[in-house]
């Protein structure tokens, strides 16, 4: 028993050292778990991914599990810094490394690339995402019937595009998307798959969504999106940004006498757009509201509208624009507060030159 407590104390001291005090894979502070085969300290979330790699990594709690002298000595001899120097020695500068709050699929792809495939341990290792053209098969949701069908996607440096094809490739691509116009975010919960990805782009001033996933996750679709030649690190925040807020609200018409209808809303802070769809997996938006700054006549506030009809929810949000007043209803007060705060965040920011073009294009659609 005394030896067990001694080993536990040693492990806790090792985990507090500067080279080990953050998770070896995502950087989360105060890791309480360790891989006794890799010699690294990891957080609870990353430990779950390691458990799925039993041939590579064996996870133990540094507080609760038994550690014999040999394993403790192994941890002393290795640690996070030594592992980083070996497993991350040749990580490309463009390769996305997950942060503590990132979703599970990012952790999994990073951890598998490091320890299972050992992609960064050798200098000249051939990596598929460093080619001029990257292609792969993804399952894509149909626009009308909602079924997911396997489609070929091709990302090319030559024409700066992402294309996808139906069964008969001789007819050419079903869609050709300019990389500069797309946004890609992981949406595992929305799509219902651990490797779900939402690709959003504009067609004739309308927003179009593609919902895709890779069946087994062996293809790193994150780096499918982060194609290095196309996307220097400085561009990453633009093409892979998360939306400021998403969720259902009820919406009425311009006269505010029309019945309220439940719609899925997405607030895009970069383009200053409040988009709405019939459901969260709709391919094409039903409409869009431009959100300008306060000195241009835009504002938002909580409200309890009177005389409305058809609304099941009672927590109101009013958005004022130079052209119209929009009334939305939220299900709960928390949703109401979150939407108001998110909209205020955008309204408080000054317009950028490209925002004037966006605003003009939206007004021309009315």
mmCIF file of C-alpha atoms in Angstrom:
data_model
loop_
_atom_site.group_PDB
_atom_site.id
_atom_site.type_symbol
_atom_site.label_atom_id
_atom_site.label_comp_id
_atom_site.label_asym_id
_atom_site.label_seq_id
_atom_site.Cartn_x
_atom_site.Cartn_y
_atom_site.Cartn_z
ATOM 1 C CA UNK A 1 0.000 0.000 0.000
ATOM 2 C CA UNK A 2 2.837 2.391 0.854
ATOM 3 C CA UNK A 3 4.487 1.740 -2.502
ATOM 4 C CA UNK A 4 1.200 2.367 -4.299
ATOM 5 C CA UNK A 5 0.787 5.742 -2.594
ATOM 6 C CA UNK A 6 4.402 6.570 -3.348
ATOM 7 C CA UNK A 7 3.922 5.856 -7.064
ATOM 8 C CA UNK A 8 0.703 7.861 -7.108
ATOM 9 C CA UNK A 9 2.501 10.832 -5.534
ATOM 10 C CA UNK A 10 5.314 10.516 -8.091
ATOM 11 C CA UNK A 11 2.854 10.526 -11.016
ATOM 12 C CA UNK A 12 1.011 13.567 -9.671
ATOM 13 C CA UNK A 13 4.315 15.398 -9.332
ATOM 14 C CA UNK A 14 5.300 14.411 -12.875
ATOM 15 C CA UNK A 15 1.957 15.698 -14.199
ATOM 16 C CA UNK A 16 2.599 19.103 -12.603
ATOM 17 C CA UNK A 17 5.962 19.616 -14.299
ATOM 18 C CA UNK A 18 5.968 22.329 -16.960
ATOM 19 C CA UNK A 19 6.610 19.798 -19.736
ATOM 20 C CA UNK A 20 3.613 17.653 -18.670
ATOM 21 C CA UNK A 21 1.081 20.061 -17.122
ATOM 22 C CA UNK A 22 -0.973 20.342 -20.330
ATOM 23 C CA UNK A 23 -2.547 17.542 -22.355
ATOM 24 C CA UNK A 24 -0.105 16.153 -24.918
ATOM 25 C CA UNK A 25 -2.777 16.251 -27.648
ATOM 26 C CA UNK A 26 -5.039 19.289 -27.137
ATOM 27 C CA UNK A 27 -3.266 21.435 -24.552
ATOM 28 C CA UNK A 28 -5.950 21.245 -21.844
ATOM 29 C CA UNK A 29 -4.507 22.003 -18.414
ATOM 30 C CA UNK A 30 -4.100 19.584 -15.503
ATOM 31 C CA UNK A 31 -4.290 16.202 -17.264
ATOM 32 C CA UNK A 32 -5.394 13.369 -14.962
ATOM 33 C CA UNK A 33 -4.812 10.501 -17.368
ATOM 34 C CA UNK A 34 -1.762 8.965 -18.956
ATOM 35 C CA UNK A 35 -0.818 6.551 -21.708
ATOM 36 C CA UNK A 36 1.538 4.081 -20.057
ATOM 37 C CA UNK A 37 2.637 2.786 -23.478
ATOM 38 C CA UNK A 38 3.374 6.191 -25.030
ATOM 39 C CA UNK A 39 4.604 7.871 -21.864
ATOM 40 C CA UNK A 40 2.337 10.913 -22.128
ATOM 41 C CA UNK A 41 -0.172 12.743 -19.915
ATOM 42 C CA UNK A 42 -3.575 13.535 -21.464
ATOM 43 C CA UNK A 43 -6.932 15.043 -20.525
ATOM 44 C CA UNK A 44 -10.171 13.116 -20.023
ATOM 45 C CA UNK A 45 -11.495 13.901 -23.515
ATOM 46 C CA UNK A 46 -8.350 12.832 -25.336
ATOM 47 C CA UNK A 47 -8.052 9.724 -23.158
ATOM 48 C CA UNK A 48 -11.302 8.502 -24.716
ATOM 49 C CA UNK A 49 -9.748 8.570 -28.176
ATOM 50 C CA UNK A 50 -6.643 6.775 -26.916
ATOM 51 C CA UNK A 51 -8.873 4.000 -25.531
ATOM 52 C CA UNK A 52 -10.038 3.377 -29.103
ATOM 53 C CA UNK A 53 -6.425 2.633 -30.096
ATOM 54 C CA UNK A 54 -5.610 -0.354 -27.858
ATOM 55 C CA UNK A 55 -2.817 -1.547 -30.120
ATOM 56 C CA UNK A 56 -1.056 1.808 -29.737
ATOM 57 C CA UNK A 57 -2.058 3.316 -26.421
ATOM 58 C CA UNK A 58 -3.067 2.017 -22.994
ATOM 59 C CA UNK A 59 -4.763 4.594 -20.758
ATOM 60 C CA UNK A 60 -4.654 4.687 -16.957
ATOM 61 C CA UNK A 61 -5.795 7.214 -14.366
ATOM 62 C CA UNK A 62 -2.882 8.758 -12.486
ATOM 63 C CA UNK A 63 -5.122 9.081 -9.403
ATOM 64 C CA UNK A 64 -7.244 5.930 -9.334
ATOM 65 C CA UNK A 65 -5.392 3.125 -11.127
ATOM 66 C CA UNK A 66 -2.550 0.973 -9.865
ATOM 67 C CA UNK A 67 0.913 1.751 -11.269
ATOM 68 C CA UNK A 68 3.848 -0.560 -10.732
ATOM 69 C CA UNK A 69 7.424 0.703 -10.402
ATOM 70 C CA UNK A 70 8.336 -0.172 -13.980
ATOM 71 C CA UNK A 71 5.502 1.896 -15.493
ATOM 72 C CA UNK A 72 6.259 4.852 -13.250
ATOM 73 C CA UNK A 73 9.888 4.741 -14.330
ATOM 74 C CA UNK A 74 8.748 4.647 -17.979
ATOM 75 C CA UNK A 75 6.684 7.801 -17.445
ATOM 76 C CA UNK A 76 9.702 9.455 -15.802
ATOM 77 C CA UNK A 77 11.895 8.589 -18.765
ATOM 78 C CA UNK A 78 9.433 9.933 -21.331
ATOM 79 C CA UNK A 79 6.716 12.564 -20.866
ATOM 80 C CA UNK A 80 4.922 15.015 -23.119
ATOM 81 C CA UNK A 81 7.954 16.981 -24.262
ATOM 82 C CA UNK A 82 9.869 13.893 -25.362
ATOM 83 C CA UNK A 83 6.783 12.559 -27.168
ATOM 84 C CA UNK A 84 6.259 15.870 -28.937
ATOM 85 C CA UNK A 85 9.841 15.937 -30.127
ATOM 86 C CA UNK A 86 9.377 12.490 -31.642
ATOM 87 C CA UNK A 87 5.745 12.226 -32.804
ATOM 88 C CA UNK A 88 5.369 15.883 -33.894
ATOM 89 C CA UNK A 89 8.851 16.473 -35.246
ATOM 90 C CA UNK A 90 7.698 17.096 -38.825
ATOM 91 C CA UNK A 91 4.139 18.423 -38.440
ATOM 92 C CA UNK A 92 3.406 20.650 -41.473
ATOM 93 C CA UNK A 93 2.899 24.288 -40.522
ATOM 94 C CA UNK A 94 -0.584 24.248 -42.072
ATOM 95 C CA UNK A 95 -1.806 21.159 -40.196
ATOM 96 C CA UNK A 96 -4.594 22.011 -37.768
ATOM 97 C CA UNK A 97 -3.877 20.957 -34.189
ATOM 98 C CA UNK A 98 -6.973 20.670 -31.973
ATOM 99 C CA UNK A 99 -7.699 22.914 -29.016
ATOM 100 C CA UNK A 100 -9.376 21.882 -25.729
ATOM 101 C CA UNK A 101 -12.871 22.931 -26.881
ATOM 102 C CA UNK A 102 -12.729 21.323 -30.334
ATOM 103 C CA UNK A 103 -15.052 18.484 -31.286
ATOM 104 C CA UNK A 104 -14.220 14.801 -30.971
ATOM 105 C CA UNK A 105 -13.454 14.208 -34.637
ATOM 106 C CA UNK A 106 -10.619 16.755 -34.595
ATOM 107 C CA UNK A 107 -9.031 15.064 -31.602
ATOM 108 C CA UNK A 108 -9.423 11.630 -33.163
ATOM 109 C CA UNK A 109 -7.845 12.576 -36.491
ATOM 110 C CA UNK A 110 -4.929 14.346 -34.794
ATOM 111 C CA UNK A 111 -4.273 11.501 -32.355
ATOM 112 C CA UNK A 112 -4.561 8.815 -35.034
ATOM 113 C CA UNK A 113 -2.250 10.772 -37.352
ATOM 114 C CA UNK A 114 0.368 11.127 -34.603
ATOM 115 C CA UNK A 115 0.441 7.749 -32.939
ATOM 116 C CA UNK A 116 -1.328 5.257 -35.205
ATOM 117 C CA UNK A 117 -0.169 6.429 -38.636
ATOM 118 C CA UNK A 118 2.935 8.264 -37.321
ATOM 119 C CA UNK A 119 2.573 10.826 -40.084
ATOM 120 C CA UNK A 120 4.907 13.381 -38.502
ATOM 121 C CA UNK A 121 7.759 11.219 -37.229
ATOM 122 C CA UNK A 122 9.503 11.064 -40.615
ATOM 123 C CA UNK A 123 10.617 14.079 -42.610
ATOM 124 C CA UNK A 124 9.796 12.991 -46.154
ATOM 125 C CA UNK A 125 6.752 10.860 -45.484
ATOM 126 C CA UNK A 126 4.220 10.935 -48.314
ATOM 127 C CA UNK A 127 0.981 12.538 -47.105
ATOM 128 C CA UNK A 128 -2.103 12.591 -49.382
ATOM 129 C CA UNK A 129 -3.144 16.112 -48.342
ATOM 130 C CA UNK A 130 0.147 17.582 -49.605
ATOM 131 C CA UNK A 131 -0.630 16.738 -53.231
ATOM 132 C CA UNK A 132 -1.858 19.303 -55.783
ATOM 133 C CA UNK A 133 -5.157 17.446 -56.110
ATOM 134 C CA UNK A 134 -6.891 15.693 -53.252
ATOM 135 C CA UNK A 135 -9.915 13.478 -53.869
ATOM 136 C CA UNK A 136 -12.032 11.203 -51.741
ATOM 137 C CA UNK A 137 -15.451 9.631 -51.339
ATOM 138 C CA UNK A 138 -17.881 11.292 -48.948
ATOM 139 C CA UNK A 139 -21.516 10.523 -48.185
ATOM 140 C CA UNK A 140 -23.646 13.540 -49.155
ATOM 141 C CA UNK A 141 -27.224 14.329 -48.145
ATOM 142 C CA UNK A 142 -29.610 14.687 -51.086
ATOM 143 C CA UNK A 143 -31.235 18.103 -51.484
ATOM 144 C CA UNK A 144 -34.775 16.742 -51.919
ATOM 145 C CA UNK A 145 -35.101 13.212 -50.541
ATOM 146 C CA UNK A 146 -32.728 13.556 -47.589
ATOM 147 C CA UNK A 147 -30.877 10.321 -48.311
ATOM 148 C CA UNK A 148 -27.093 10.197 -47.986
ATOM 149 C CA UNK A 149 -25.398 8.903 -51.128
ATOM 150 C CA UNK A 150 -21.698 8.344 -51.800
ATOM 151 C CA UNK A 151 -20.160 11.046 -53.964
ATOM 152 C CA UNK A 152 -16.669 11.801 -55.222
ATOM 153 C CA UNK A 153 -15.198 15.115 -54.037
ATOM 154 C CA UNK A 154 -12.128 16.701 -55.637
ATOM 155 C CA UNK A 155 -10.169 19.605 -54.150
ATOM 156 C CA UNK A 156 -7.763 21.181 -56.637
ATOM 157 C CA UNK A 157 -4.960 23.712 -56.385
ATOM 158 C CA UNK A 158 -5.025 24.298 -60.145
ATOM 159 C CA UNK A 159 -8.348 26.144 -60.276
ATOM 160 C CA UNK A 160 -8.841 26.823 -56.557
ATOM 161 C CA UNK A 161 -12.081 24.813 -56.419
ATOM 162 C CA UNK A 162 -13.937 22.041 -54.651
ATOM 163 C CA UNK A 163 -16.001 19.834 -56.985
ATOM 164 C CA UNK A 164 -18.269 16.878 -56.446
ATOM 165 C CA UNK A 165 -19.601 14.326 -58.916
ATOM 166 C CA UNK A 166 -22.634 12.060 -59.201
ATOM 167 C CA UNK A 167 -22.394 8.441 -60.423
ATOM 168 C CA UNK A 168 -21.673 9.342 -64.061
ATOM 169 C CA UNK A 169 -18.508 11.431 -63.910
ATOM 170 C CA UNK A 170 -18.477 11.830 -67.700
ATOM 171 C CA UNK A 171 -21.222 14.456 -67.330
ATOM 172 C CA UNK A 172 -18.857 16.653 -65.358
ATOM 173 C CA UNK A 173 -19.130 17.887 -61.775
ATOM 174 C CA UNK A 174 -22.530 18.394 -60.181
ATOM 175 C CA UNK A 175 -21.162 21.528 -58.521
ATOM 176 C CA UNK A 176 -17.979 23.568 -58.717
ATOM 177 C CA UNK A 177 -17.379 25.680 -55.627
ATOM 178 C CA UNK A 178 -14.817 28.449 -55.425
ATOM 179 C CA UNK A 179 -12.729 27.847 -52.316
ATOM 180 C CA UNK A 180 -12.718 31.525 -51.415
ATOM 181 C CA UNK A 181 -16.521 31.439 -51.110
ATOM 182 C CA UNK A 182 -16.936 28.377 -48.892
ATOM 183 C CA UNK A 183 -17.080 27.751 -45.181
ATOM 184 C CA UNK A 184 -16.667 24.316 -43.579
ATOM 185 C CA UNK A 185 -17.635 23.362 -40.036
ATOM 186 C CA UNK A 186 -17.890 20.048 -38.252
ATOM 187 C CA UNK A 187 -21.519 19.296 -37.358
ATOM 188 C CA UNK A 188 -21.599 15.779 -35.867
ATOM 189 C CA UNK A 189 -24.771 16.339 -33.822
ATOM 190 C CA UNK A 190 -26.684 18.089 -36.585
ATOM 191 C CA UNK A 191 -25.813 15.487 -39.235
ATOM 192 C CA UNK A 192 -26.039 12.562 -36.843
ATOM 193 C CA UNK A 193 -22.598 11.184 -37.599
ATOM 194 C CA UNK A 194 -19.306 11.547 -35.715
ATOM 195 C CA UNK A 195 -17.546 12.696 -38.906
ATOM 196 C CA UNK A 196 -20.267 15.055 -40.166
ATOM 197 C CA UNK A 197 -19.208 18.185 -42.046
ATOM 198 C CA UNK A 198 -21.283 21.155 -43.245
ATOM 199 C CA UNK A 199 -19.955 22.950 -46.329
ATOM 200 C CA UNK A 200 -21.587 26.317 -46.980
ATOM 201 C CA UNK A 201 -21.141 28.517 -50.051
ATOM 202 C CA UNK A 202 -22.962 31.148 -52.126
ATOM 203 C CA UNK A 203 -24.693 30.648 -55.472
ATOM 204 C CA UNK A 204 -26.254 33.719 -57.123
ATOM 205 C CA UNK A 205 -26.310 35.534 -53.768
ATOM 206 C CA UNK A 206 -28.112 32.617 -52.092
ATOM 207 C CA UNK A 207 -26.598 30.395 -49.429
ATOM 208 C CA UNK A 208 -26.282 26.680 -50.214
ATOM 209 C CA UNK A 209 -25.418 23.925 -47.734
ATOM 210 C CA UNK A 210 -23.851 20.534 -48.377
ATOM 211 C CA UNK A 211 -24.023 18.003 -45.543
ATOM 212 C CA UNK A 212 -21.452 15.221 -45.815
ATOM 213 C CA UNK A 213 -19.640 12.651 -43.732
ATOM 214 C CA UNK A 214 -16.932 10.059 -44.138
ATOM 215 C CA UNK A 215 -18.158 6.601 -43.277
ATOM 216 C CA UNK A 216 -15.357 5.392 -41.028
ATOM 217 C CA UNK A 217 -13.291 8.498 -40.407
ATOM 218 C CA UNK A 218 -10.089 6.975 -41.764
ATOM 219 C CA UNK A 219 -9.836 9.834 -44.239
ATOM 220 C CA UNK A 220 -9.074 13.050 -42.433
ATOM 221 C CA UNK A 221 -11.816 15.237 -43.887
ATOM 222 C CA UNK A 222 -10.555 18.129 -41.766
ATOM 223 C CA UNK A 223 -7.390 18.209 -43.800
ATOM 224 C CA UNK A 224 -9.497 17.553 -46.874
ATOM 225 C CA UNK A 225 -10.824 21.028 -46.122
ATOM 226 C CA UNK A 226 -7.483 22.414 -44.958
ATOM 227 C CA UNK A 227 -5.771 21.578 -48.242
ATOM 228 C CA UNK A 228 -2.370 23.163 -47.505
ATOM 229 C CA UNK A 229 -1.450 24.538 -50.910
ATOM 230 C CA UNK A 230 -4.816 26.244 -51.137
ATOM 231 C CA UNK A 231 -5.095 27.364 -47.562
ATOM 232 C CA UNK A 232 -2.183 29.080 -45.861
ATOM 233 C CA UNK A 233 -2.704 29.283 -42.090
ATOM 234 C CA UNK A 234 -3.772 32.928 -42.371
ATOM 235 C CA UNK A 235 -6.868 31.866 -44.361
ATOM 236 C CA UNK A 236 -7.989 29.154 -41.955
ATOM 237 C CA UNK A 237 -10.303 31.368 -39.816
ATOM 238 C CA UNK A 238 -12.230 32.434 -42.924
ATOM 239 C CA UNK A 239 -12.875 29.045 -44.477
ATOM 240 C CA UNK A 240 -13.471 27.063 -41.285
ATOM 241 C CA UNK A 241 -15.206 29.480 -38.970
ATOM 242 C CA UNK A 242 -17.893 28.360 -36.563
ATOM 243 C CA UNK A 243 -21.122 30.304 -36.644
ATOM 244 C CA UNK A 244 -21.768 32.706 -33.790
ATOM 245 C CA UNK A 245 -25.115 31.068 -32.986
ATOM 246 C CA UNK A 246 -27.539 28.527 -34.451
ATOM 247 C CA UNK A 247 -30.977 27.409 -33.384
ATOM 248 C CA UNK A 248 -34.732 27.498 -33.903
ATOM 249 C CA UNK A 249 -36.843 30.637 -33.568
ATOM 250 C CA UNK A 250 -40.326 31.495 -34.748
ATOM 251 C CA UNK A 251 -40.623 34.166 -37.436
ATOM 252 C CA UNK A 252 -43.508 36.274 -38.718
ATOM 253 C CA UNK A 253 -43.879 38.227 -41.961
ATOM 254 C CA UNK A 254 -43.238 41.901 -42.798
ATOM 255 C CA UNK A 255 -46.726 43.047 -41.712
ATOM 256 C CA UNK A 256 -46.322 41.238 -38.365
ATOM 257 C CA UNK A 257 -49.878 39.945 -38.747
ATOM 258 C CA UNK A 258 -48.827 36.778 -40.560
ATOM 259 C CA UNK A 259 -48.759 33.533 -38.546
ATOM 260 C CA UNK A 260 -45.413 32.685 -36.934
ATOM 261 C CA UNK A 261 -43.496 29.799 -38.450
ATOM 262 C CA UNK A 262 -40.673 27.825 -36.876
ATOM 263 C CA UNK A 263 -37.374 28.291 -38.714
ATOM 264 C CA UNK A 264 -33.732 27.286 -38.223
ATOM 265 C CA UNK A 265 -31.492 30.371 -37.905
ATOM 266 C CA UNK A 266 -27.736 30.710 -38.411
ATOM 267 C CA UNK A 267 -25.855 33.852 -37.404
ATOM 268 C CA UNK A 268 -22.681 34.329 -39.455
ATOM 269 C CA UNK A 269 -20.576 37.030 -37.804
ATOM 270 C CA UNK A 270 -18.001 37.279 -40.597
ATOM 271 C CA UNK A 271 -20.540 38.064 -43.329
ATOM 272 C CA UNK A 272 -22.954 39.831 -40.918
ATOM 273 C CA UNK A 273 -25.815 37.586 -42.035
ATOM 274 C CA UNK A 274 -28.753 36.123 -40.130
ATOM 275 C CA UNK A 275 -29.852 33.232 -42.360
ATOM 276 C CA UNK A 276 -32.988 31.172 -41.900
ATOM 277 C CA UNK A 277 -33.985 27.749 -43.183
ATOM 278 C CA UNK A 278 -37.074 25.567 -42.877
ATOM 279 C CA UNK A 279 -35.071 22.914 -40.997
ATOM 280 C CA UNK A 280 -31.490 22.608 -39.794
ATOM 281 C CA UNK A 281 -30.593 20.269 -42.678
ATOM 282 C CA UNK A 282 -32.066 22.322 -45.531
ATOM 283 C CA UNK A 283 -29.824 22.787 -48.531
ATOM 284 C CA UNK A 284 -30.965 26.318 -49.485
ATOM 285 C CA UNK A 285 -31.858 29.248 -47.234
ATOM 286 C CA UNK A 286 -35.346 30.729 -47.275
ATOM 287 C CA UNK A 287 -34.104 34.216 -46.544
ATOM 288 C CA UNK A 288 -31.434 36.377 -44.983
ATOM 289 C CA UNK A 289 -31.252 39.491 -42.819
ATOM 290 C CA UNK A 290 -28.193 41.717 -43.019
ATOM 291 C CA UNK A 291 -26.993 42.871 -39.582
ATOM 292 C CA UNK A 292 -25.288 46.248 -39.823
ATOM 293 C CA UNK A 293 -23.833 48.512 -37.114
ATOM 294 C CA UNK A 294 -25.794 50.748 -34.757
ATOM 295 C CA UNK A 295 -24.788 53.976 -36.505
ATOM 296 C CA UNK A 296 -26.377 52.628 -39.705
ATOM 297 C CA UNK A 297 -29.761 52.156 -38.059
ATOM 298 C CA UNK A 298 -29.499 48.583 -36.752
ATOM 299 C CA UNK A 299 -30.457 47.485 -33.236
ATOM 300 C CA UNK A 300 -31.757 44.516 -31.271
ATOM 301 C CA UNK A 301 -33.746 44.172 -28.060
ATOM 302 C CA UNK A 302 -35.826 41.752 -26.057
ATOM 303 C CA UNK A 303 -39.586 42.226 -26.238
ATOM 304 C CA UNK A 304 -42.995 40.781 -25.442
ATOM 305 C CA UNK A 305 -44.958 41.612 -28.612
ATOM 306 C CA UNK A 306 -48.695 42.117 -28.312
ATOM 307 C CA UNK A 307 -51.296 41.239 -30.888
ATOM 308 C CA UNK A 308 -49.239 38.500 -32.540
ATOM 309 C CA UNK A 309 -50.873 35.260 -33.585
ATOM 310 C CA UNK A 310 -49.757 31.755 -34.284
ATOM 311 C CA UNK A 311 -46.694 31.890 -32.062
ATOM 312 C CA UNK A 312 -46.212 29.057 -29.574
ATOM 313 C CA UNK A 313 -43.169 30.692 -27.983
ATOM 314 C CA UNK A 314 -43.362 33.889 -25.938
ATOM 315 C CA UNK A 315 -39.790 35.207 -25.583
ATOM 316 C CA UNK A 316 -39.484 37.858 -28.272
ATOM 317 C CA UNK A 317 -36.501 39.388 -30.067
ATOM 318 C CA UNK A 318 -36.889 42.494 -32.218
ATOM 319 C CA UNK A 319 -34.251 43.370 -34.824
ATOM 320 C CA UNK A 320 -34.492 46.868 -36.299
ATOM 321 C CA UNK A 321 -32.995 47.567 -39.726
ATOM 322 C CA UNK A 322 -33.254 50.693 -41.901
ATOM 323 C CA UNK A 323 -35.847 48.915 -44.071
ATOM 324 C CA UNK A 324 -37.884 46.814 -41.665
ATOM 325 C CA UNK A 325 -38.557 45.573 -38.164
ATOM 326 C CA UNK A 326 -38.122 41.803 -37.683
ATOM 327 C CA UNK A 327 -39.906 39.970 -34.858
ATOM 328 C CA UNK A 328 -38.690 36.550 -33.694
ATOM 329 C CA UNK A 329 -39.858 34.298 -30.861
ATOM 330 C CA UNK A 330 -37.626 32.056 -28.744
ATOM 331 C CA UNK A 331 -38.721 29.049 -26.735
ATOM 332 C CA UNK A 332 -36.893 29.995 -23.542
ATOM 333 C CA UNK A 333 -35.561 33.162 -21.915
ATOM 334 C CA UNK A 334 -32.025 31.760 -22.101
ATOM 335 C CA UNK A 335 -32.313 31.431 -25.894
ATOM 336 C CA UNK A 336 -33.701 34.956 -26.041
ATOM 337 C CA UNK A 337 -30.739 36.366 -24.102
ATOM 338 C CA UNK A 338 -28.209 34.423 -26.160
ATOM 339 C CA UNK A 339 -29.658 35.623 -29.465
ATOM 340 C CA UNK A 340 -29.758 39.243 -28.293
ATOM 341 C CA UNK A 341 -26.159 39.103 -27.057
ATOM 342 C CA UNK A 342 -24.941 37.432 -30.247
ATOM 343 C CA UNK A 343 -26.676 40.008 -32.435
ATOM 344 C CA UNK A 344 -25.343 42.861 -30.284
ATOM 345 C CA UNK A 345 -21.823 41.509 -30.822
ATOM 346 C CA UNK A 346 -22.182 42.034 -34.575
ATOM 347 C CA UNK A 347 -24.033 45.356 -34.298
ATOM 348 C CA UNK A 348 -21.230 46.745 -32.134
ATOM 349 C CA UNK A 349 -18.633 46.137 -34.870
ATOM 350 C CA UNK A 350 -17.943 48.682 -37.637
ATOM 351 C CA UNK A 351 -18.614 47.831 -41.275
ATOM 352 C CA UNK A 352 -15.771 46.468 -43.380
ATOM 353 C CA UNK A 353 -15.503 47.383 -47.104
ATOM 354 C CA UNK A 354 -16.847 43.990 -48.231
ATOM 355 C CA UNK A 355 -19.869 44.360 -45.932
ATOM 356 C CA UNK A 356 -21.292 47.153 -48.091
ATOM 357 C CA UNK A 357 -21.360 44.793 -51.075
ATOM 358 C CA UNK A 358 -23.061 42.097 -48.996
ATOM 359 C CA UNK A 359 -25.675 44.561 -47.768
ATOM 360 C CA UNK A 360 -26.376 45.821 -51.301
ATOM 361 C CA UNK A 361 -26.751 42.290 -52.675
ATOM 362 C CA UNK A 362 -29.240 41.357 -49.959
ATOM 363 C CA UNK A 363 -31.315 44.491 -50.549
ATOM 364 C CA UNK A 364 -31.474 43.780 -54.284
ATOM 365 C CA UNK A 365 -33.077 40.418 -53.560
ATOM 366 C CA UNK A 366 -36.165 42.031 -51.987
#
